[in-house]
XYZ file of C-alpha atoms in Angstrom:
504
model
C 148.506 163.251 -201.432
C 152.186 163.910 -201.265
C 154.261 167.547 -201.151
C 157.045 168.267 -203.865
C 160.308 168.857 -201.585
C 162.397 170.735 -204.023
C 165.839 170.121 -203.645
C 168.563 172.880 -205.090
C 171.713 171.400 -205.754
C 174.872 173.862 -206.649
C 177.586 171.207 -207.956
C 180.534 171.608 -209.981
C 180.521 169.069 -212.890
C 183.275 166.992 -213.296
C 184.272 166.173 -216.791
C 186.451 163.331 -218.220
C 189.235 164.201 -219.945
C 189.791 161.025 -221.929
C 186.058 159.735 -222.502
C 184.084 163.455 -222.222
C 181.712 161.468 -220.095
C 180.388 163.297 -216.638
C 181.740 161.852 -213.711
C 180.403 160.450 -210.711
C 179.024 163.033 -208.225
C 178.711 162.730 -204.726
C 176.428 163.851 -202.970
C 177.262 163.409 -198.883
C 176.157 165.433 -195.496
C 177.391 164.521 -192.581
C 175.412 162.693 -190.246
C 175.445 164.740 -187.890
C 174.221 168.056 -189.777
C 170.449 166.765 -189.933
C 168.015 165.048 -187.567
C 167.256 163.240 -191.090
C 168.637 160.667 -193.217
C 170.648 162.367 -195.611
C 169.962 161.888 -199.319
C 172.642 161.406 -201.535
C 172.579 161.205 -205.667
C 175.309 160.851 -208.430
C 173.873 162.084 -212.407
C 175.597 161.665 -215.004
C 174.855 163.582 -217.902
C 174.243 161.483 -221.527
C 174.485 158.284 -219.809
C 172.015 155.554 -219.025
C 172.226 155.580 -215.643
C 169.780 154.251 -213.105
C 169.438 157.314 -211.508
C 170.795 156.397 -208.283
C 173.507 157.488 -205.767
C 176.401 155.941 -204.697
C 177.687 156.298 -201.832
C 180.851 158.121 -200.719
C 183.118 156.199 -197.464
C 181.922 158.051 -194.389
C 178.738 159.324 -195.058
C 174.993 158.496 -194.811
C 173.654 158.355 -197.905
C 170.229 157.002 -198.919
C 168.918 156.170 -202.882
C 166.295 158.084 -203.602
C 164.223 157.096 -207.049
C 161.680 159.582 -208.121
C 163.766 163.598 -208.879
C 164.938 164.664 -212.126
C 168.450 166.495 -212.409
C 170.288 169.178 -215.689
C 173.192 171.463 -215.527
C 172.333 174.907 -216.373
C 174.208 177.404 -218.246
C 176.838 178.379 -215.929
C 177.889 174.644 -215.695
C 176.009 174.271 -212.043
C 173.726 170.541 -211.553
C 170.335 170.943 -210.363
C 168.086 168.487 -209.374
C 164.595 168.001 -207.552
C 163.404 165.714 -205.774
C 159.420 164.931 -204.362
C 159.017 163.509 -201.065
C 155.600 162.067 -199.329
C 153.258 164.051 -197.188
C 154.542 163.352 -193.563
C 151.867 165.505 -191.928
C 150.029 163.905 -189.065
C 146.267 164.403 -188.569
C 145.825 165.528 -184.675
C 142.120 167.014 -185.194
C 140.861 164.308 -187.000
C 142.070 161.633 -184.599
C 140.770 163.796 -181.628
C 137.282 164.266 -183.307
C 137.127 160.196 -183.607
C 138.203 160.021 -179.935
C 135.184 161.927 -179.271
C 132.832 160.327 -181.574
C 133.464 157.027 -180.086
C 133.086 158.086 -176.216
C 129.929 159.693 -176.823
C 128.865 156.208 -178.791
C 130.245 154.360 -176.440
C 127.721 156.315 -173.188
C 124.983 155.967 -175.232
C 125.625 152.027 -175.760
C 125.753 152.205 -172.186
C 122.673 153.679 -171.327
C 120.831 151.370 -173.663
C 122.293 148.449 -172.346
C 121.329 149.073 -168.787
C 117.626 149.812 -170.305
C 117.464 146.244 -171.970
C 118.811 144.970 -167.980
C 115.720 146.619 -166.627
C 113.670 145.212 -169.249
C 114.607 141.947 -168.619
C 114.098 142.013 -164.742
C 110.655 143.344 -165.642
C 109.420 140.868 -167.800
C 111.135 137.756 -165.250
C 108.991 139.499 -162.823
C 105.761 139.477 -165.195
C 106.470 136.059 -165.937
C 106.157 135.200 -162.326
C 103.064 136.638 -162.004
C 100.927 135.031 -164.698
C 102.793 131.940 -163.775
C 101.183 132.366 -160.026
C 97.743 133.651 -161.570
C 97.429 130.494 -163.976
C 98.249 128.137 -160.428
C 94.968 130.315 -159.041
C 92.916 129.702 -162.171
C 93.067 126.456 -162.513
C 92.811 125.444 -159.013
C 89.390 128.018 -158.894
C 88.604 125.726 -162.282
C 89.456 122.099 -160.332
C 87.637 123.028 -157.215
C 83.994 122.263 -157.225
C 83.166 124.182 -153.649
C 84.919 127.552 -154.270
C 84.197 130.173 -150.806
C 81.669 132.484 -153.117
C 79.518 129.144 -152.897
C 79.430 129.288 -149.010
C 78.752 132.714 -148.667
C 75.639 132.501 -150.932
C 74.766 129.319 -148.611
C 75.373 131.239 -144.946
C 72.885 134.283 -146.488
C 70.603 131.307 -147.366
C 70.218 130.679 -144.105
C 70.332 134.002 -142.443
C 67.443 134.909 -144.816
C 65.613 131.770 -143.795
C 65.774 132.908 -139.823
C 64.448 136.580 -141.008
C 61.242 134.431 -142.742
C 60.673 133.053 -139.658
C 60.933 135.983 -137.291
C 58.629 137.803 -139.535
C 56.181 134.608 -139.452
C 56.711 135.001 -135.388
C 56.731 138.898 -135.814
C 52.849 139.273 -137.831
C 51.532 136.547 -135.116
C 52.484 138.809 -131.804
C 51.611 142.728 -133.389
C 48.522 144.180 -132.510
C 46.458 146.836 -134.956
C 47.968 147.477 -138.294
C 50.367 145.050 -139.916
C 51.304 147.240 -142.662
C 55.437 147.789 -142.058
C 55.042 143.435 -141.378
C 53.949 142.779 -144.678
C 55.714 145.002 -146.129
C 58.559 143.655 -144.843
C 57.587 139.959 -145.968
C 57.546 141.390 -148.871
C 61.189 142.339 -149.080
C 62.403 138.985 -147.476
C 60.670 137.238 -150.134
C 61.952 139.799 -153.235
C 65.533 139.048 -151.423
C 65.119 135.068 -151.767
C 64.696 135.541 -155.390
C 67.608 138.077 -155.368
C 69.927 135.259 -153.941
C 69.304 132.955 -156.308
C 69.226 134.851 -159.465
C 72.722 136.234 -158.091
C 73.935 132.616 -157.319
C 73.241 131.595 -161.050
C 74.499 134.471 -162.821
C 77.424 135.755 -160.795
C 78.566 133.953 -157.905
C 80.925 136.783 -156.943
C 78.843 139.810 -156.380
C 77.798 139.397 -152.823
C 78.607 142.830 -151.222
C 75.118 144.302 -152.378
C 73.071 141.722 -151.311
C 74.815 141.775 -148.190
C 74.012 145.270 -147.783
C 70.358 145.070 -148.032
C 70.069 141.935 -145.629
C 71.649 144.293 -143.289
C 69.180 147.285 -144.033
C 66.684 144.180 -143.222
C 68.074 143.095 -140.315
C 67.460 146.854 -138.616
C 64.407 147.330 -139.567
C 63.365 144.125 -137.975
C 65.076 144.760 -135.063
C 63.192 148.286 -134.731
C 59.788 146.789 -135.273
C 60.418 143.838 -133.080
C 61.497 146.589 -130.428
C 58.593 148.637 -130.967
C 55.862 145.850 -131.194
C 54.553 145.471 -127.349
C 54.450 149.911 -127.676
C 51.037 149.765 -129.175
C 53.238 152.451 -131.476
C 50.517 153.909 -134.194
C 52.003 153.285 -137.950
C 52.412 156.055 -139.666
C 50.152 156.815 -142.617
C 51.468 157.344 -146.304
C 51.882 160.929 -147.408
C 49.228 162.675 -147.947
C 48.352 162.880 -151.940
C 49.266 166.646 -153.525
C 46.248 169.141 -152.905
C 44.538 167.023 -150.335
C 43.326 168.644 -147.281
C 42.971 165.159 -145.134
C 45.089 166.772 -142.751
C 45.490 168.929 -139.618
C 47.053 171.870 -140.522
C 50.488 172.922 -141.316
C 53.036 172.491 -138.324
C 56.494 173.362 -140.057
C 58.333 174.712 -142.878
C 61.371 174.255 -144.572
C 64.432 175.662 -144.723
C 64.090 178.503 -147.828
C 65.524 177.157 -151.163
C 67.102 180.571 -153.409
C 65.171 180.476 -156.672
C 67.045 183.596 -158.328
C 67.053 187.112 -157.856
C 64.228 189.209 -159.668
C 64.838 189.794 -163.360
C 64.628 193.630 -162.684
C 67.606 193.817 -160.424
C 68.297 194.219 -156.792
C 66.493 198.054 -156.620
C 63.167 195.872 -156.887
C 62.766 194.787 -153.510
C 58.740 194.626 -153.539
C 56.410 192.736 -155.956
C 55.222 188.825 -155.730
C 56.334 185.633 -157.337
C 54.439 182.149 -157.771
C 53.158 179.227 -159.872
C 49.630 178.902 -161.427
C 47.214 176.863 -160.269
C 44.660 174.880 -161.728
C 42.248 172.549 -160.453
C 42.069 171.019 -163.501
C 45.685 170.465 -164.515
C 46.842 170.526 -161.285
C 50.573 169.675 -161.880
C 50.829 172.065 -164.965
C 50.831 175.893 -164.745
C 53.285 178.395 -165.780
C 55.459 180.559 -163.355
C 55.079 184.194 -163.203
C 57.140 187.420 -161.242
C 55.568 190.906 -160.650
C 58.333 192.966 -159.363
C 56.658 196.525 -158.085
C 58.413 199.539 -159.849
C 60.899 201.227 -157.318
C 58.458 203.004 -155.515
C 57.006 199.831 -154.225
C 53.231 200.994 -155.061
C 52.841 200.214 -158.772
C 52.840 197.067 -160.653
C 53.885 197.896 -164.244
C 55.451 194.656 -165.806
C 55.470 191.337 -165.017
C 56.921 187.980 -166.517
C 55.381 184.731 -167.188
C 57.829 181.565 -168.026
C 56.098 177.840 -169.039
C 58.808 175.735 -166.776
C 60.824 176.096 -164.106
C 64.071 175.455 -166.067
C 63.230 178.655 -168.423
C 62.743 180.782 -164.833
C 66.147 180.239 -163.731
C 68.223 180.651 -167.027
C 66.398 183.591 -167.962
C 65.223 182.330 -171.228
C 61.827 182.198 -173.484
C 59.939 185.029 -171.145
C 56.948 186.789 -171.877
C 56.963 190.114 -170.601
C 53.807 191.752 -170.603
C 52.842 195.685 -169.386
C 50.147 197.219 -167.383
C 49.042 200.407 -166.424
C 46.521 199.816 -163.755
C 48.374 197.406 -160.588
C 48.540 198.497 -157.185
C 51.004 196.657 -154.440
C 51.976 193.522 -154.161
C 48.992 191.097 -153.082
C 49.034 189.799 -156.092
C 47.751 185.912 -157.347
C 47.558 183.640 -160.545
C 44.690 180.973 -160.360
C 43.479 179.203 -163.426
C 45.391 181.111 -165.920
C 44.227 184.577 -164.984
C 45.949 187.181 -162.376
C 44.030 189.103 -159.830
C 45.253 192.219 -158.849
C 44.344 195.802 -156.781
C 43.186 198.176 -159.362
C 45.112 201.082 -159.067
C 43.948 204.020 -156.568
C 40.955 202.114 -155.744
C 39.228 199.008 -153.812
C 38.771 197.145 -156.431
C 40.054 194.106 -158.102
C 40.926 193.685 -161.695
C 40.814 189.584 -163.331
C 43.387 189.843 -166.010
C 43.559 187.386 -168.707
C 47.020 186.395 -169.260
C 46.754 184.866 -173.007
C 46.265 188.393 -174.117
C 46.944 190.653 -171.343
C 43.657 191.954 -170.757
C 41.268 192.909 -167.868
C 38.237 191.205 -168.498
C 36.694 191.389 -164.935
C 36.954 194.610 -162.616
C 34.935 194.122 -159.156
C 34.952 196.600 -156.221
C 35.267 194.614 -152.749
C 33.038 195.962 -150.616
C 33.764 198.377 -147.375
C 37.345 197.480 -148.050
C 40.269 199.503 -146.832
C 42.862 200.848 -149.355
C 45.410 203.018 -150.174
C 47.779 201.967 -146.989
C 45.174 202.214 -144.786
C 45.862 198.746 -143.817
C 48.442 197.316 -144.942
C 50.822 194.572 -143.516
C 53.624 195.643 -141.620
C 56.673 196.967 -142.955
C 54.863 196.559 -146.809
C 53.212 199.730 -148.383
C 50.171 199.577 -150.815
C 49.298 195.538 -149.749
C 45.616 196.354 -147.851
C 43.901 193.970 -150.129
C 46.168 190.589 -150.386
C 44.952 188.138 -152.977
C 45.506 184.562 -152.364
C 44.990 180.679 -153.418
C 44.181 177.088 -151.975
C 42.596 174.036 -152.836
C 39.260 175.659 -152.318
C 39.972 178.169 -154.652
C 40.237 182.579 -154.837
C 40.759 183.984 -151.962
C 40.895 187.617 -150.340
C 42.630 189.014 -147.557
C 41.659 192.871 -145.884
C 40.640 195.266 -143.708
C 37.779 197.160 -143.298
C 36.629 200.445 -141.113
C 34.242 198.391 -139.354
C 36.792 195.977 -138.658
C 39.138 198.529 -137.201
C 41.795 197.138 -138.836
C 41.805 193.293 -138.253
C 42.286 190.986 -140.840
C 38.826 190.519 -142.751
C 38.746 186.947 -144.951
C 36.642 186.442 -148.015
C 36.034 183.660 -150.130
C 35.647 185.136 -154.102
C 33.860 183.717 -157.414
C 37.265 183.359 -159.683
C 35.228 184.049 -162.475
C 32.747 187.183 -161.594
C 34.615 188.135 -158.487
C 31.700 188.187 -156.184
C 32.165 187.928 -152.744
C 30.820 184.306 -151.838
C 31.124 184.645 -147.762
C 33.357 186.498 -145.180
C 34.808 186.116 -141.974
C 35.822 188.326 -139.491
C 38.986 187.869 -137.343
C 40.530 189.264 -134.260
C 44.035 189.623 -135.821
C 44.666 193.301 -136.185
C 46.358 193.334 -139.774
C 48.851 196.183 -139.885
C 50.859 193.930 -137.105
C 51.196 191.170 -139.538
C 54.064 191.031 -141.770
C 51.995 189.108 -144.494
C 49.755 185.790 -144.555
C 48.591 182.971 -147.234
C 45.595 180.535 -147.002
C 45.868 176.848 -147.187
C 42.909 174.480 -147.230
C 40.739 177.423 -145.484
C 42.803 178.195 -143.332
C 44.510 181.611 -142.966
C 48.130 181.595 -141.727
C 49.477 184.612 -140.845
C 53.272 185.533 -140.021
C 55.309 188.308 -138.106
C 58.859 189.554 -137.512
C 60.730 187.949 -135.183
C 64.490 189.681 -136.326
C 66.596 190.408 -140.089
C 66.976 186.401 -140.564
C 63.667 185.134 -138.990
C 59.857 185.147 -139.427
C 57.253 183.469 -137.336
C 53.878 182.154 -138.358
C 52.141 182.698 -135.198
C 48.136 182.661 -136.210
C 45.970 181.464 -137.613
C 42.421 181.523 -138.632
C 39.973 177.992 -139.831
C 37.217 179.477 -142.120
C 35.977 175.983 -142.013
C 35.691 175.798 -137.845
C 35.798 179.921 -137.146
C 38.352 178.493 -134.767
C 41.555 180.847 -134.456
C 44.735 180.286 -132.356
C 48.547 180.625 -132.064
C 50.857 179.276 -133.681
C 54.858 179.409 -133.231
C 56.615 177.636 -136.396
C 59.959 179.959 -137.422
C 60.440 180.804 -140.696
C 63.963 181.425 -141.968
C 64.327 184.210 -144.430
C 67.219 185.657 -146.376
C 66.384 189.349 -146.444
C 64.682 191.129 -143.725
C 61.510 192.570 -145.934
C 58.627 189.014 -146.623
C 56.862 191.006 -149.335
C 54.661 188.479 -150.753
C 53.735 185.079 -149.660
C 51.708 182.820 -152.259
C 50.748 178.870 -151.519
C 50.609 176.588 -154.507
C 48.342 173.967 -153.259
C 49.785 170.964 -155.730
C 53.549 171.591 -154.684
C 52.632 172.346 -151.232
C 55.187 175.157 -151.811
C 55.168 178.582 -150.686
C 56.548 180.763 -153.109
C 58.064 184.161 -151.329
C 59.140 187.445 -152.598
C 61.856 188.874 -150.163
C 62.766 191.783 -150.698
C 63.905 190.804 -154.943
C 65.001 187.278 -154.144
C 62.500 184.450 -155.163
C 62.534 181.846 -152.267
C 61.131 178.305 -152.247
C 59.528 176.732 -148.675
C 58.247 173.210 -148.433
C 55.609 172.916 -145.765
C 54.360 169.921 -143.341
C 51.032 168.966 -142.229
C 50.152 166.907 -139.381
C 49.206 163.709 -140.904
C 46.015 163.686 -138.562
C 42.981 164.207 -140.095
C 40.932 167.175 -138.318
């Protein structure tokens, strides 16, 4: 794009006198007037000039080719010439200066990415290169290592077979951990070479278990000139071949009370029946506040539904008194209310069917366990069946035990203890057997009787009894679970309890 540079020439035209032709002009500037060059032009009116200047001696003069040049009316020459943009463009040059550095870091950076790259994958290519050597020497070799460890436990399960062959020879009595352990040699033989044909690298569990072996054989070898008695298998759930209960568990925290902390008395448990002994549906009879009357109480089919809460059946009553209360065979047994008596109530429908006054009994917190209002007659279960525990005036107090018809409530037979009741803090039967319990402090209970309705033997006991509230409200035995389920004071507790494993 070029700029017109308009150039204003005041001349005085020069005529010819002879030919009326315009003569030559000059046009000269000193040199040293402009930094410049200095442009010089000669017009000549009517003529068919070239349209260039000539030069004049002494001056700088250069020919210019495009302007135009007239005289105007007063006789003066003007002319015009247009000269090229010389403008230089600074911000344009700068911004490409810029451009190009910041190309030229990124270029950088990318580069020295594409190095890294490089090193990586010469290093990667090192690697596969060293595990290919490793494969195809593992391939070659016909005796890899994984082969002589399967061949050295070969042989160390070969010496166990033979100390066990040495080991059934020498024991005297019962042979039963022996065998058993034959057993296991022989199941780990068959182990070793199932392993060594499917996968001749897993070793470490089979290792393992030889070494699990390898103690136990030690301990029986150890133990075989000790005439040591083996120990017999568990007893099966609601058997009675034992001796009696001679420690509890640790409590397990079922839940709080689905009435809230202010219900500190009432009873808790699982149903039991003799005919679907591992069934039965789990029920909680929180006492109103006052701790004498059982209003409501809450029946759940499983366990799982207990602790979230969820698909209850809350039922109402007007007529329950303390909380001795029991479940056995579907039905719940409580006090009638304000009375000796005892009320079977069917829980299908929620009626009494069966009221039944228990004879000479005490009532009304004339008896009661220690520390518990309204409990003189305590209902309980075993695997024998209904159960009740009370006082009477003739008994002055001590803990009277009677064995009841579940279905007419009939006192079947009764037994008379020494165990004066109001200084027990509550009791449960299990297999015939009454266990009672006392306070020992806030965190500890101590079952420290009991009483054999199948001997009439009583005696003392001392097995402690962790609790998490001071108050044992309730204490039910579920004779499947071998459980005792405990309401203190609003929590729901869990105990697990062990028998001697010798029969009676």
């Amino acid at each position: 794009m070029t700029s017109g540079l308009l150039c204003l020439l005041a001349l005085p035209c020069l005529l010819g006198q002879a030919t009326g032709n315009l003569e030559p002009l000059i046009l000269s500037t000193p040199s040293s007037s402009f930094p410049d060059p200095v442009l010089s032009s000669s017009f000549i009116p009517g003529s068919s000039s070239n349209n260039s200047f000539s030069p004049s001696p002494g001056s700088v003069t250069q020919s210019l080719s495009n302007f135009t040049g007239f005289e105007d009316d007063h006789g003066t020459c003007q002319c015009s010439v247009i000269l090229p943009d010389t403008t230089f463009p600074v911000q344009r040059v700068e911004h490409l200066e810029v451009t190009a550095h910041i190309l030229s870091q990124k270029f950088e950076k990318e580069l020295s990415k594409v190095r890294e790259y490089v090193q990586l994958i010469s290093v990667y290519e090192k690697k596969l290169f060293n595990l290919t050597v490793r494969v195809e020497i593992m391939e070659k070799d016909t005796i890899s290592y994984t082969e002589l460890d399967f061949e050295l436990i070969k042989i160390e399960v070969k010496e166990m077979e033979k100390l066990i062959t040495q080991l059934k020879g020498s024991v005297v009595g019962s042979t039963t951990i022996v065998d058993q352990l034959e057993v296991e040699i022989r199941n780990m033989t068959l182990l070793v070479e199932k392993l060594e044909t499917l996968d001749k690298n897993n070793v470490l569990a089979i290792r393992r278990e030889i070494l699990a072996l390898k103690t136990r054989l030690k301990e029986c070898e150890a133990s075989k000139g000790e005439n040591v008695p083996v120990t017999p298998p568990p007893l099966a759930p609601g058997s009675c071949g034992h001796g009696g209960v001679v420690n509890i568990s640790k409590p397990a925290v079922v839940q709080l009370n689905w009435r809230g902390f202010a219900y500190k008395y009432g009873a808790w448990g699982r149903d039991y029946s003799p005919q679907h002994p591992e069934g039965g549906l789990y029920w909680v009879a929180p006492l109103n506040t006052n701790g004498r009357t059982l209003e409501y109480y809450r029946l759940h089919n499983t366990l799982d539904d207990l602790l979230l809460y969820r698909n209850a059946r809350d039922h109402r009553i007007t007529y329950g008194q303390g909380g001795g209360t029991a479940v056995y065979n579907n039905y719940m047994y409580v006090n009638w209310y304000n009375t000796g008596s005892i009320a079977k109530i069917n829980l299908s429908n929620n009626r009494a069917e069966v009221t039944q006054t228990l004879p000479n009994a005490a009532y009304n917190n004339r008896f009661s366990y220690a520390n518990v209002g309204w409990q003189d007659i305590d209902l309980a279960v075993d695997e024998n069946g209904l159960w009740v525990i009370y006082s009477t005036e003739a008994s002055t107090g001590n803990v009277v035990i009677s064995k009841l018809n579940d279905t007419t409530l009939v006192v079947l037979n009764t037994w008379y203890t020494k165990q004066y009741k109001p200084s027990v803090s509550n009791a449960f039967m299990v297999c015939g057997v009454l266990y009672a319990t006392r306070t020992l402090n806030t965190k500890e209970e101590e079952i420290f009787y009991y009483y054999d309705t199948n001997s009439g033997r009583e005696g003392r006991l001392d097995i402690t009894m962790q609790k998490m509230q001071e108050g044992v409200q309730s204490i039910n035995y579920h004779p499947f679970e071998q459980k005792l389920f405990v309401y203190n004071d609003g929590y729901l507790l869990n105990y697990d309890l062990t028998f001697n494993q010798e029969p009676k």
